[in-house]
XYZ file of N, CA and C in Angstrom:
639
model
N -70.690 25.526 15.537
C -70.613 24.073 15.400
C -69.875 23.660 14.120
N -70.017 24.522 13.080
C -69.376 24.137 11.825
C -67.866 24.031 11.994
N -67.302 25.010 12.732
C -65.852 24.965 12.905
C -65.416 23.731 13.663
N -66.286 23.266 14.598
C -65.965 22.061 15.363
C -65.967 20.828 14.463
N -66.969 20.763 13.577
C -67.042 19.631 12.643
C -65.831 19.624 11.717
N -65.428 20.820 11.258
C -64.267 20.917 10.366
C -62.993 20.463 11.056
N -62.807 20.925 12.294
C -61.619 20.542 13.055
C -61.576 19.043 13.278
N -62.729 18.477 13.641
C -62.778 17.029 13.871
C -62.458 16.253 12.592
N -62.935 16.788 11.454
C -62.647 16.117 10.187
C -61.171 16.130 9.860
N -60.513 17.267 10.087
C -59.074 17.368 9.834
C -58.298 16.440 10.740
N -58.676 16.424 12.020
C -57.996 15.546 12.974
C -58.156 14.090 12.576
N -59.359 13.714 12.142
C -59.596 12.322 11.734
C -58.743 11.954 10.529
N -58.635 12.888 9.573
C -57.826 12.614 8.382
C -56.361 12.447 8.726
N -55.872 13.320 9.627
C -54.473 13.217 10.033
C -54.207 11.926 10.781
N -55.164 11.523 11.588
C -54.984 10.290 12.357
C -55.024 9.067 11.463
N -55.834 9.134 10.404
C -55.964 7.970 9.521
C -54.767 7.818 8.603
N -54.055 8.908 8.309
C -52.931 8.855 7.373
C -51.880 7.853 7.740
N -51.265 7.921 8.904
C -50.223 6.967 9.281
C -50.715 5.537 9.338
N -51.988 5.336 9.704
C -52.523 3.978 9.785
C -52.564 3.355 8.409
N -53.048 4.136 7.413
C -53.129 3.606 6.057
C -51.750 3.310 5.492
N -50.799 4.220 5.732
C -49.455 4.000 5.209
C -48.783 2.824 5.889
N -49.125 2.602 7.161
C -48.520 1.488 7.881
C -48.966 0.156 7.316
N -50.197 0.139 6.725
C -50.726 -1.107 6.181
C -50.484 -1.228 4.679
N -49.719 -0.321 4.093
C -49.426 -0.407 2.661
C -48.612 -1.661 2.369
N -48.969 -2.323 1.264
C -48.277 -3.551 0.886
C -46.859 -3.225 0.423
N -45.869 -3.990 0.859
C -44.496 -3.761 0.387
C -44.388 -4.132 -1.086
N -43.477 -3.528 -1.814
C -43.327 -3.851 -3.238
C -42.897 -5.302 -3.432
N -43.425 -5.930 -4.464
C -43.065 -7.305 -4.780
C -41.776 -7.327 -5.593
N -41.261 -8.533 -5.800
C -40.059 -8.673 -6.629
C -40.314 -8.142 -8.035
N -41.517 -8.420 -8.565
C -41.850 -7.927 -9.899
C -41.891 -6.403 -9.932
N -42.406 -5.783 -8.877
C -42.442 -4.317 -8.806
C -41.029 -3.741 -8.871
N -40.141 -4.311 -8.066
C -38.768 -3.805 -7.994
C -38.052 -3.984 -9.332
N -38.186 -5.179 -9.923
C -37.500 -5.446 -11.188
C -38.050 -4.579 -12.315
N -39.373 -4.398 -12.348
C -39.973 -3.577 -13.399
C -39.488 -2.135 -13.306
N -39.382 -1.621 -12.088
C -38.880 -0.253 -11.910
C -37.443 -0.133 -12.406
N -36.644 -1.168 -12.171
C -35.258 -1.139 -12.640
C -35.181 -1.278 -14.155
N -36.035 -2.143 -14.716
C -36.035 -2.324 -16.166
C -36.461 -1.051 -16.891
N -37.311 -0.260 -16.267
C -37.736 0.999 -16.877
C -36.554 1.950 -17.046
N -35.549 1.810 -16.188
C -34.356 2.654 -16.267
C -33.258 2.015 -17.110
N -33.128 0.689 -17.005
C -32.099 -0.040 -17.752
C -32.681 -1.400 -18.121
N -32.898 -1.682 -19.414
C -33.571 -2.917 -19.821
C -32.755 -4.194 -19.654
N -31.533 -4.100 -19.191
C -30.722 -5.292 -18.903
C -30.307 -5.237 -17.443
N -30.868 -6.146 -16.652
C -30.590 -6.192 -15.223
C -29.876 -7.502 -14.886
N -28.675 -7.395 -14.345
C -27.872 -8.568 -13.986
C -27.545 -8.488 -12.503
N -27.860 -9.541 -11.768
C -27.600 -9.550 -10.336
C -26.107 -9.440 -10.041
N -25.797 -8.823 -8.910
C -24.400 -8.764 -8.469
C -24.140 -9.729 -7.317
N -25.078 -10.679 -7.126
C -24.947 -11.637 -6.029
C -24.345 -12.969 -6.468
N -23.885 -13.054 -7.707
C -23.263 -14.298 -8.186
C -22.020 -13.959 -9.000
N -21.032 -13.315 -8.394
C -19.860 -12.852 -9.153
C -19.045 -13.976 -9.769
N -19.065 -15.156 -9.158
C -18.260 -16.250 -9.713
C -18.920 -16.853 -10.946
N -20.252 -16.843 -10.996
C -20.958 -17.377 -12.157
C -21.160 -16.328 -13.241
N -21.143 -15.042 -12.860
C -21.410 -13.961 -13.803
C -20.201 -13.028 -13.871
N -19.364 -13.146 -14.898
C -18.208 -12.253 -15.035
C -18.640 -10.791 -15.130
N -17.698 -9.901 -14.939
C -18.004 -8.470 -14.916
C -18.559 -7.963 -16.244
N -18.250 -8.642 -17.345
C -18.713 -8.172 -18.654
C -20.044 -8.787 -19.074
N -20.716 -9.503 -18.175
C -21.958 -10.187 -18.535
C -23.009 -9.225 -19.065
N -23.278 -8.147 -18.338
C -24.315 -7.199 -18.766
C -23.975 -6.578 -20.116
N -22.712 -6.218 -20.320
C -22.307 -5.602 -21.588
C -22.482 -6.574 -22.751
N -22.130 -7.836 -22.542
C -22.289 -8.838 -23.601
C -23.758 -9.058 -23.936
N -24.590 -9.134 -22.906
C -26.022 -9.336 -23.139
C -26.622 -8.134 -23.853
N -26.244 -6.940 -23.425
C -26.770 -5.722 -24.046
C -26.386 -5.666 -25.531
N -25.157 -6.032 -25.842
C -24.712 -6.028 -27.238
C -25.457 -7.080 -28.053
N -25.692 -8.245 -27.455
C -26.360 -9.331 -28.174
C -27.811 -8.981 -28.496
N -28.586 -8.591 -27.490
C -30.009 -8.311 -27.731
C -30.188 -7.067 -28.597
N -29.192 -6.192 -28.614
C -29.269 -5.018 -29.478
C -29.302 -5.381 -30.948
N -28.811 -6.576 -31.287
C -28.794 -7.009 -32.687
C -30.150 -7.525 -33.154
N -31.090 -7.711 -32.234
C -32.410 -8.210 -32.624
C -33.258 -7.130 -33.283
N -33.010 -5.883 -32.958
C -33.771 -4.805 -33.569
C -35.155 -4.604 -32.994
N -35.441 -5.212 -31.843
C -36.723 -5.024 -31.155
C -36.422 -4.736 -29.687
N -37.343 -4.089 -28.972
C -37.106 -3.843 -27.547
C -36.938 -5.155 -26.787
N -35.948 -5.216 -25.926
C -35.683 -6.417 -25.130
C -35.511 -6.023 -23.670
N -36.083 -6.834 -22.792
C -35.978 -6.616 -21.349
C -35.454 -7.908 -20.733
N -34.273 -7.821 -20.147
C -33.569 -9.021 -19.684
C -33.305 -8.926 -18.186
N -33.616 -10.015 -17.489
C -33.312 -10.129 -16.061
C -32.480 -11.384 -15.856
N -31.281 -11.219 -15.339
C -30.438 -12.348 -14.951
C -30.302 -12.276 -13.437
N -30.937 -13.209 -12.753
C -30.929 -13.156 -11.298
C -30.936 -14.530 -10.685
N -30.839 -14.565 -9.382
C -30.905 -15.826 -8.664
C -32.338 -16.338 -8.694
N -32.531 -17.660 -8.696
C -33.887 -18.200 -8.731
C -34.722 -17.655 -7.582
N -35.942 -17.227 -7.883
C -36.831 -16.703 -6.850
C -37.694 -17.798 -6.250
N -38.065 -17.620 -5.001
C -38.926 -18.583 -4.333
C -40.387 -18.340 -4.668
N -40.722 -17.125 -5.120
C -42.118 -16.769 -5.358
C -42.576 -17.113 -6.769
N -41.784 -16.747 -7.780
C -42.204 -16.969 -9.153
C -41.093 -17.628 -9.952
N -41.487 -18.532 -10.831
C -40.553 -19.079 -11.801
C -40.426 -18.078 -12.955
N -39.380 -18.222 -13.803
C -39.210 -17.270 -14.904
C -40.457 -17.101 -15.762
N -41.120 -18.217 -16.084
C -42.318 -18.126 -16.913
C -43.473 -17.428 -16.227
N -43.478 -17.408 -14.914
C -44.516 -16.708 -14.159
C -44.155 -15.244 -13.938
N -42.867 -14.956 -13.861
C -42.422 -13.590 -13.610
C -42.568 -12.703 -14.841
N -42.367 -13.263 -16.022
C -42.407 -12.461 -17.243
C -43.738 -11.729 -17.421
N -44.904 -12.394 -17.302
C -46.164 -11.650 -17.455
C -46.328 -10.534 -16.426
N -45.811 -10.744 -15.228
C -45.896 -9.707 -14.201
C -45.061 -8.489 -14.591
N -43.870 -8.735 -15.125
C -43.022 -7.630 -15.570
C -43.675 -6.873 -16.723
N -44.243 -7.609 -17.663
C -44.918 -6.972 -18.807
C -46.114 -6.148 -18.331
N -46.848 -6.665 -17.373
C -48.016 -5.955 -16.854
C -47.614 -4.634 -16.207
N -46.509 -4.648 -15.464
C -46.087 -3.444 -14.756
C -45.403 -2.436 -15.680
N -44.633 -2.945 -16.642
C -43.971 -2.036 -17.583
C -44.939 -1.505 -18.641
N -45.859 -2.370 -19.061
C -46.808 -1.975 -20.093
C -46.175 -1.748 -21.448
N -45.082 -2.452 -21.727
C -44.369 -2.256 -22.986
C -44.247 -3.581 -23.730
N -44.424 -3.524 -25.053
C -44.203 -4.705 -25.873
C -42.708 -4.928 -26.062
N -42.361 -6.157 -26.426
C -40.965 -6.482 -26.671
C -40.665 -7.902 -26.252
N -39.396 -8.257 -26.297
C -38.933 -9.580 -25.867
C -38.555 -9.498 -24.393
N -39.146 -10.370 -23.605
C -38.838 -10.448 -22.174
C -38.094 -11.754 -21.924
N -36.979 -11.655 -21.240
C -36.131 -12.816 -20.985
C -35.736 -12.810 -19.514
N -36.037 -13.903 -18.836
C -35.675 -14.050 -17.422
C -34.904 -15.350 -17.273
N -33.717 -15.280 -16.696
C -32.881 -16.468 -16.560
C -32.040 -16.400 -15.296
N -31.555 -17.557 -14.876
C -30.611 -17.584 -13.762
C -29.190 -17.512 -14.326
N -28.168 -17.439 -13.483
C -26.803 -17.304 -13.993
C -26.349 -18.450 -14.892
N -26.985 -19.618 -14.767
C -26.588 -20.767 -15.574
C -27.326 -20.851 -16.901
N -28.284 -19.948 -17.137
C -29.049 -20.001 -18.381
C -30.343 -20.763 -18.253
N -30.773 -21.064 -17.038
C -32.032 -21.767 -16.831
C -33.176 -20.781 -16.723
N -33.856 -20.519 -17.827
C -34.947 -19.555 -17.810
C -35.817 -19.714 -19.027
N -36.440 -18.631 -19.455
C -37.293 -18.676 -20.631
C -37.437 -17.277 -21.200
N -38.043 -17.207 -22.388
C -38.250 -15.927 -23.062
C -39.656 -15.895 -23.649
N -40.180 -14.684 -23.788
C -41.503 -14.498 -24.378
C -41.536 -13.130 -25.055
N -42.246 -13.071 -26.184
C -42.370 -11.787 -26.873
C -43.813 -11.319 -26.864
N -43.988 -10.029 -26.614
C -45.293 -9.383 -26.697
C -45.257 -8.400 -27.864
N -46.296 -8.457 -28.698
C -46.353 -7.553 -29.840
C -45.484 -7.980 -30.997
N -45.181 -9.249 -31.121
C -44.350 -9.758 -32.209
C -44.531 -11.256 -32.348
N -43.852 -11.834 -33.328
C -44.029 -13.265 -33.596
C -42.710 -14.022 -33.691
N -41.649 -13.494 -33.124
C -40.384 -14.227 -33.123
C -40.521 -15.483 -32.261
N -39.953 -16.608 -32.689
C -40.060 -17.851 -31.906
C -39.095 -17.854 -30.717
N -39.264 -16.899 -29.820
C -38.260 -16.691 -28.776
C -38.215 -17.833 -27.764
N -39.374 -18.382 -27.419
C -39.378 -19.468 -26.432
C -38.637 -20.681 -26.968
N -38.945 -21.061 -28.210
C -38.274 -22.210 -28.823
C -36.793 -21.922 -29.066
N -36.471 -20.692 -29.433
C -35.067 -20.341 -29.675
C -34.253 -20.425 -28.391
N -34.861 -20.033 -27.270
C -34.144 -20.119 -25.993
C -33.866 -21.579 -25.633
N -34.857 -22.436 -25.841
C -34.665 -23.861 -25.557
C -33.633 -24.465 -26.506
N -33.682 -24.066 -27.771
C -32.714 -24.587 -28.743
C -31.299 -24.164 -28.383
N -31.139 -22.932 -27.916
C -29.810 -22.471 -27.504
C -29.270 -23.335 -26.377
N -30.140 -23.712 -25.451
C -29.713 -24.568 -24.353
C -29.269 -25.936 -24.819
N -29.851 -26.423 -25.912
C -29.462 -27.734 -26.429
C -28.168 -27.675 -27.238
N -27.794 -26.497 -27.685
C -26.548 -26.357 -28.443
C -25.341 -26.117 -27.545
N -25.583 -25.730 -26.310
C -24.494 -25.322 -25.421
C -24.279 -26.327 -24.299
N -23.073 -26.380 -23.740
C -22.841 -27.207 -22.547
C -23.566 -26.613 -21.351
N -23.777 -27.437 -20.336
C -24.570 -27.004 -19.187
C -23.958 -25.823 -18.456
N -22.636 -25.647 -18.552
C -21.969 -24.585 -17.802
C -21.633 -23.380 -18.684
N -22.371 -23.193 -19.776
C -22.066 -22.102 -20.701
C -22.254 -20.735 -20.059
N -23.221 -20.589 -19.189
C -23.456 -19.305 -18.538
C -24.490 -18.463 -19.262
N -25.013 -17.459 -18.567
C -26.119 -16.659 -19.089
C -25.738 -15.849 -20.325
N -24.577 -15.199 -20.306
C -24.198 -14.344 -21.435
C -24.065 -15.152 -22.722
N -23.401 -16.285 -22.638
C -23.227 -17.112 -23.830
C -24.563 -17.666 -24.302
N -25.446 -17.971 -23.360
C -26.770 -18.480 -23.715
C -27.556 -17.409 -24.472
N -27.510 -16.173 -23.993
C -28.216 -15.087 -24.673
C -27.624 -14.852 -26.060
N -26.319 -14.896 -26.174
C -25.674 -14.696 -27.475
C -26.098 -15.767 -28.472
N -26.156 -17.020 -28.031
C -26.586 -18.093 -28.931
C -28.076 -17.957 -29.265
N -28.865 -17.548 -28.306
C -30.294 -17.299 -28.505
C -30.507 -16.270 -29.617
N -29.781 -15.176 -29.567
C -29.898 -14.135 -30.594
C -29.396 -14.652 -31.938
N -28.314 -15.413 -31.916
C -27.772 -15.984 -33.159
C -28.812 -16.855 -33.846
N -29.523 -17.662 -33.076
C -30.549 -18.540 -33.649
C -31.682 -17.718 -34.248
N -32.143 -16.705 -33.533
C -33.248 -15.887 -34.029
C -32.879 -15.145 -35.309
N -31.617 -14.790 -35.472
C -31.176 -14.044 -36.654
C -30.781 -14.967 -37.811
N -30.782 -16.257 -37.556
C -30.440 -17.231 -38.594
C -31.577 -17.291 -39.620
N -31.282 -17.156 -40.918
C -32.338 -17.259 -41.933
C -33.071 -18.593 -41.875
N -32.402 -19.624 -41.398
C -33.015 -20.946 -41.267
C -33.327 -21.265 -39.806
N -33.796 -20.262 -39.084
C -34.038 -20.436 -37.651
C -35.032 -21.554 -37.373
N -36.110 -21.623 -38.164
C -37.117 -22.654 -37.933
C -36.549 -24.050 -38.064
N -35.752 -24.281 -39.122
C -35.145 -25.593 -39.322
C -34.139 -25.904 -38.217
N -33.385 -24.896 -37.844
C -32.371 -25.093 -36.793
C -33.026 -25.459 -35.467
N -34.111 -24.777 -35.140
C -34.824 -25.079 -33.896
C -35.381 -26.491 -33.936
N -35.972 -26.878 -35.080
C -36.537 -28.225 -35.203
C -35.465 -29.290 -35.040
N -34.283 -29.045 -35.594
C -33.190 -30.011 -35.456
C -32.752 -30.144 -34.007
N -32.747 -29.044 -33.296
C -32.315 -29.102 -31.893
C -33.303 -29.872 -31.028
N -34.568 -29.865 -31.422
C -35.539 -30.636 -30.648
C -35.261 -32.130 -30.733
N -34.559 -32.543 -31.793
C -34.204 -33.960 -31.932
C -32.862 -34.273 -31.291
N -32.205 -33.245 -30.753
C -30.902 -33.423 -30.109
C -31.090 -33.641 -28.618
N -30.429 -34.647 -28.029
C -30.560 -34.856 -26.576
C -30.151 -33.608 -25.811
N -30.886 -33.316 -24.768
C -30.576 -32.161 -23.939
C -29.297 -32.434 -23.154
N -28.328 -31.498 -23.158
C -27.099 -31.703 -22.378
C -27.400 -31.725 -20.893
N -26.602 -32.492 -20.177
C -26.799 -32.569 -18.733
C -26.568 -31.201 -18.114
N -27.523 -30.746 -17.312
C -27.401 -29.442 -16.655
C -27.293 -29.660 -15.154
N -26.230 -29.140 -14.586
C -26.024 -29.258 -13.151
C -26.050 -27.891 -12.509
N -26.257 -27.895 -11.225
C -26.235 -26.649 -10.467
C -24.796 -26.160 -10.351
N -24.532 -24.926 -10.815
C -23.161 -24.423 -10.819
C -22.599 -24.292 -9.416
N -23.446 -23.940 -8.459
C -22.959 -23.811 -7.089
C -22.586 -25.171 -6.524
N -23.301 -26.225 -6.929
C -22.939 -27.569 -6.489
C -21.611 -27.983 -7.105
N -21.394 -27.616 -8.373
C -20.112 -27.924 -9.002
C -18.975 -27.239 -8.247
N -19.208 -25.996 -7.845
C -18.179 -25.270 -7.100
C -17.908 -25.950 -5.765
N -18.979 -26.405 -5.098
C -18.802 -27.102 -3.826
C -17.986 -28.374 -4.010
N -18.236 -29.101 -5.108
C -17.480 -30.337 -5.347
C -15.992 -30.037 -5.505
N -15.688 -28.971 -6.240
C -14.280 -28.623 -6.432
C -13.630 -28.220 -5.110
N -14.375 -27.450 -4.301
C -13.819 -27.017 -3.020
C -13.605 -28.206 -2.089
N -14.558 -29.142 -2.102
C -14.433 -30.321 -1.248
C -13.262 -31.186 -1.691
N -13.075 -31.300 -3.019
C -11.955 -32.099 -3.518
C -10.629 -31.467 -3.119
N -10.577 -30.128 -3.183
C -9.338 -29.440 -2.830
C -9.012 -29.584 -1.354
N -10.053 -29.647 -0.536
C -9.836 -29.736 0.904
C -9.714 -31.175 1.399
N -10.117 -32.118 0.524
C -10.153 -33.509 0.965
C -8.828 -34.012 1.490
N -7.736 -33.674 0.792
C -6.432 -34.170 1.215
C -5.984 -33.607 2.542
N -6.462 -32.408 2.906
C -6.020 -31.790 4.157
C -7.054 -31.824 5.249
N -8.053 -32.696 5.106
C -9.121 -32.736 6.107
C -8.592 -33.068 7.487
N -7.636 -33.987 7.554
C -7.112 -34.396 8.857
C -6.356 -33.260 9.527
N -5.821 -32.337 8.718
C -5.016 -31.249 9.262
C -5.835 -30.009 9.602
N -7.146 -30.112 9.500
C -7.969 -28.962 9.891
C -9.035 -28.597 8.890
N -9.109 -29.286 7.758
C -10.126 -28.967 6.765
C -11.468 -29.599 7.039
N -11.557 -30.505 8.008
C -12.803 -31.221 8.255
C -13.967 -30.297 8.585
N -13.815 -29.288 9.456
C -14.960 -28.404 9.725
C -15.488 -27.724 8.472
N -14.597 -27.351 7.556
C -15.034 -26.706 6.328
C -15.786 -27.690 5.449
N -15.301 -28.922 5.402
C -15.994 -29.951 4.634
C -17.403 -30.160 5.155
N -17.544 -30.212 6.454
C -18.868 -30.391 7.058
C -19.776 -29.232 6.679
N -19.248 -28.009 6.714
C -20.037 -26.834 6.361
C -20.518 -26.901 4.919
N -19.648 -27.320 4.009
C -20.032 -27.416 2.609
C -21.114 -28.462 2.399
N -20.996 -29.592 3.081
C -21.999 -30.647 2.962
C -23.345 -30.154 3.456
N -23.358 -29.483 4.593
C -24.604 -28.964 5.151
C -25.220 -27.938 4.208
N -24.389 -27.051 3.655
C -24.890 -26.025 2.752
C -25.524 -26.646 1.521
N -24.903 -27.699 1.002
C -25.442 -28.345 -0.176
C -26.773 -29.025 0.110
N -26.882 -29.651 1.294
C -28.129 -30.322 1.645
C -29.261 -29.320 1.844
N -28.947 -28.158 2.425
C -29.968 -27.125 2.605
C -30.467 -26.639 1.250
N -29.523 -26.404 0.314
C -29.906 -25.931 -1.009
C -30.754 -26.966 -1.728
N -30.397 -28.235 -1.583
C -31.164 -29.290 -2.233
C -32.564 -29.376 -1.651
N -32.678 -29.224 -0.333
C -33.990 -29.267 0.314
C -34.866 -28.120 -0.161
N -34.271 -26.939 -0.331
C -35.049 -25.788 -0.807
C -35.561 -26.023 -2.217
N -34.703 -26.593 -3.074
C -35.117 -26.832 -4.452
C -36.240 -27.851 -4.525
N -36.263 -28.821 -3.604
C -37.326 -29.819 -3.601
C -38.652 -29.232 -3.163
N -38.606 -28.117 -2.424
C -39.830 -27.484 -1.956
C -40.481 -26.623 -3.019
N -39.765 -26.304 -4.099
C -40.321 -25.413 -5.125
C -41.360 -26.128 -5.981
């Protein structure tokens, strides 16, 4: 009987294996990004080539290297699940490493937080946004952010920027759509009308998604 019980136990274990694996939770966005950051602390999406030049990652890596503290940077498209301020604690939890965490979109719309230090990174990121035009881009935003943090008068500079009106920030993809529509406007009668309609629909869909966040 013992051999029968043993065989039944083995069979049950083998049968349960695929069931458990089938119900395993898929990795979250934070899981995927944290795994990538563990290999390379500067992650730049390749899904926005027009907003992010080829040298973006190299410029960001050079800039944060001047801070002298560990930095983990994610430049990606806005997520539907977490905002930058919500994603940063998740990344820190999964990496388990102290340092400056910075999450931003290609236009520089994001935030920064430091673990294990006291640099005014959140305020410096906001101050950098007030010093730059809305279309400065992520690399230039990071460079100005580092410049502010390394400024001997960083506190005064940040305070002054809080009294400066925030520059108008527009969606870069909407700006691109406006330029494309303007270029096609003159030739709409000759066949550009379907493309114009497509651009209008695409813009309305994007606007509707942003209102749902």
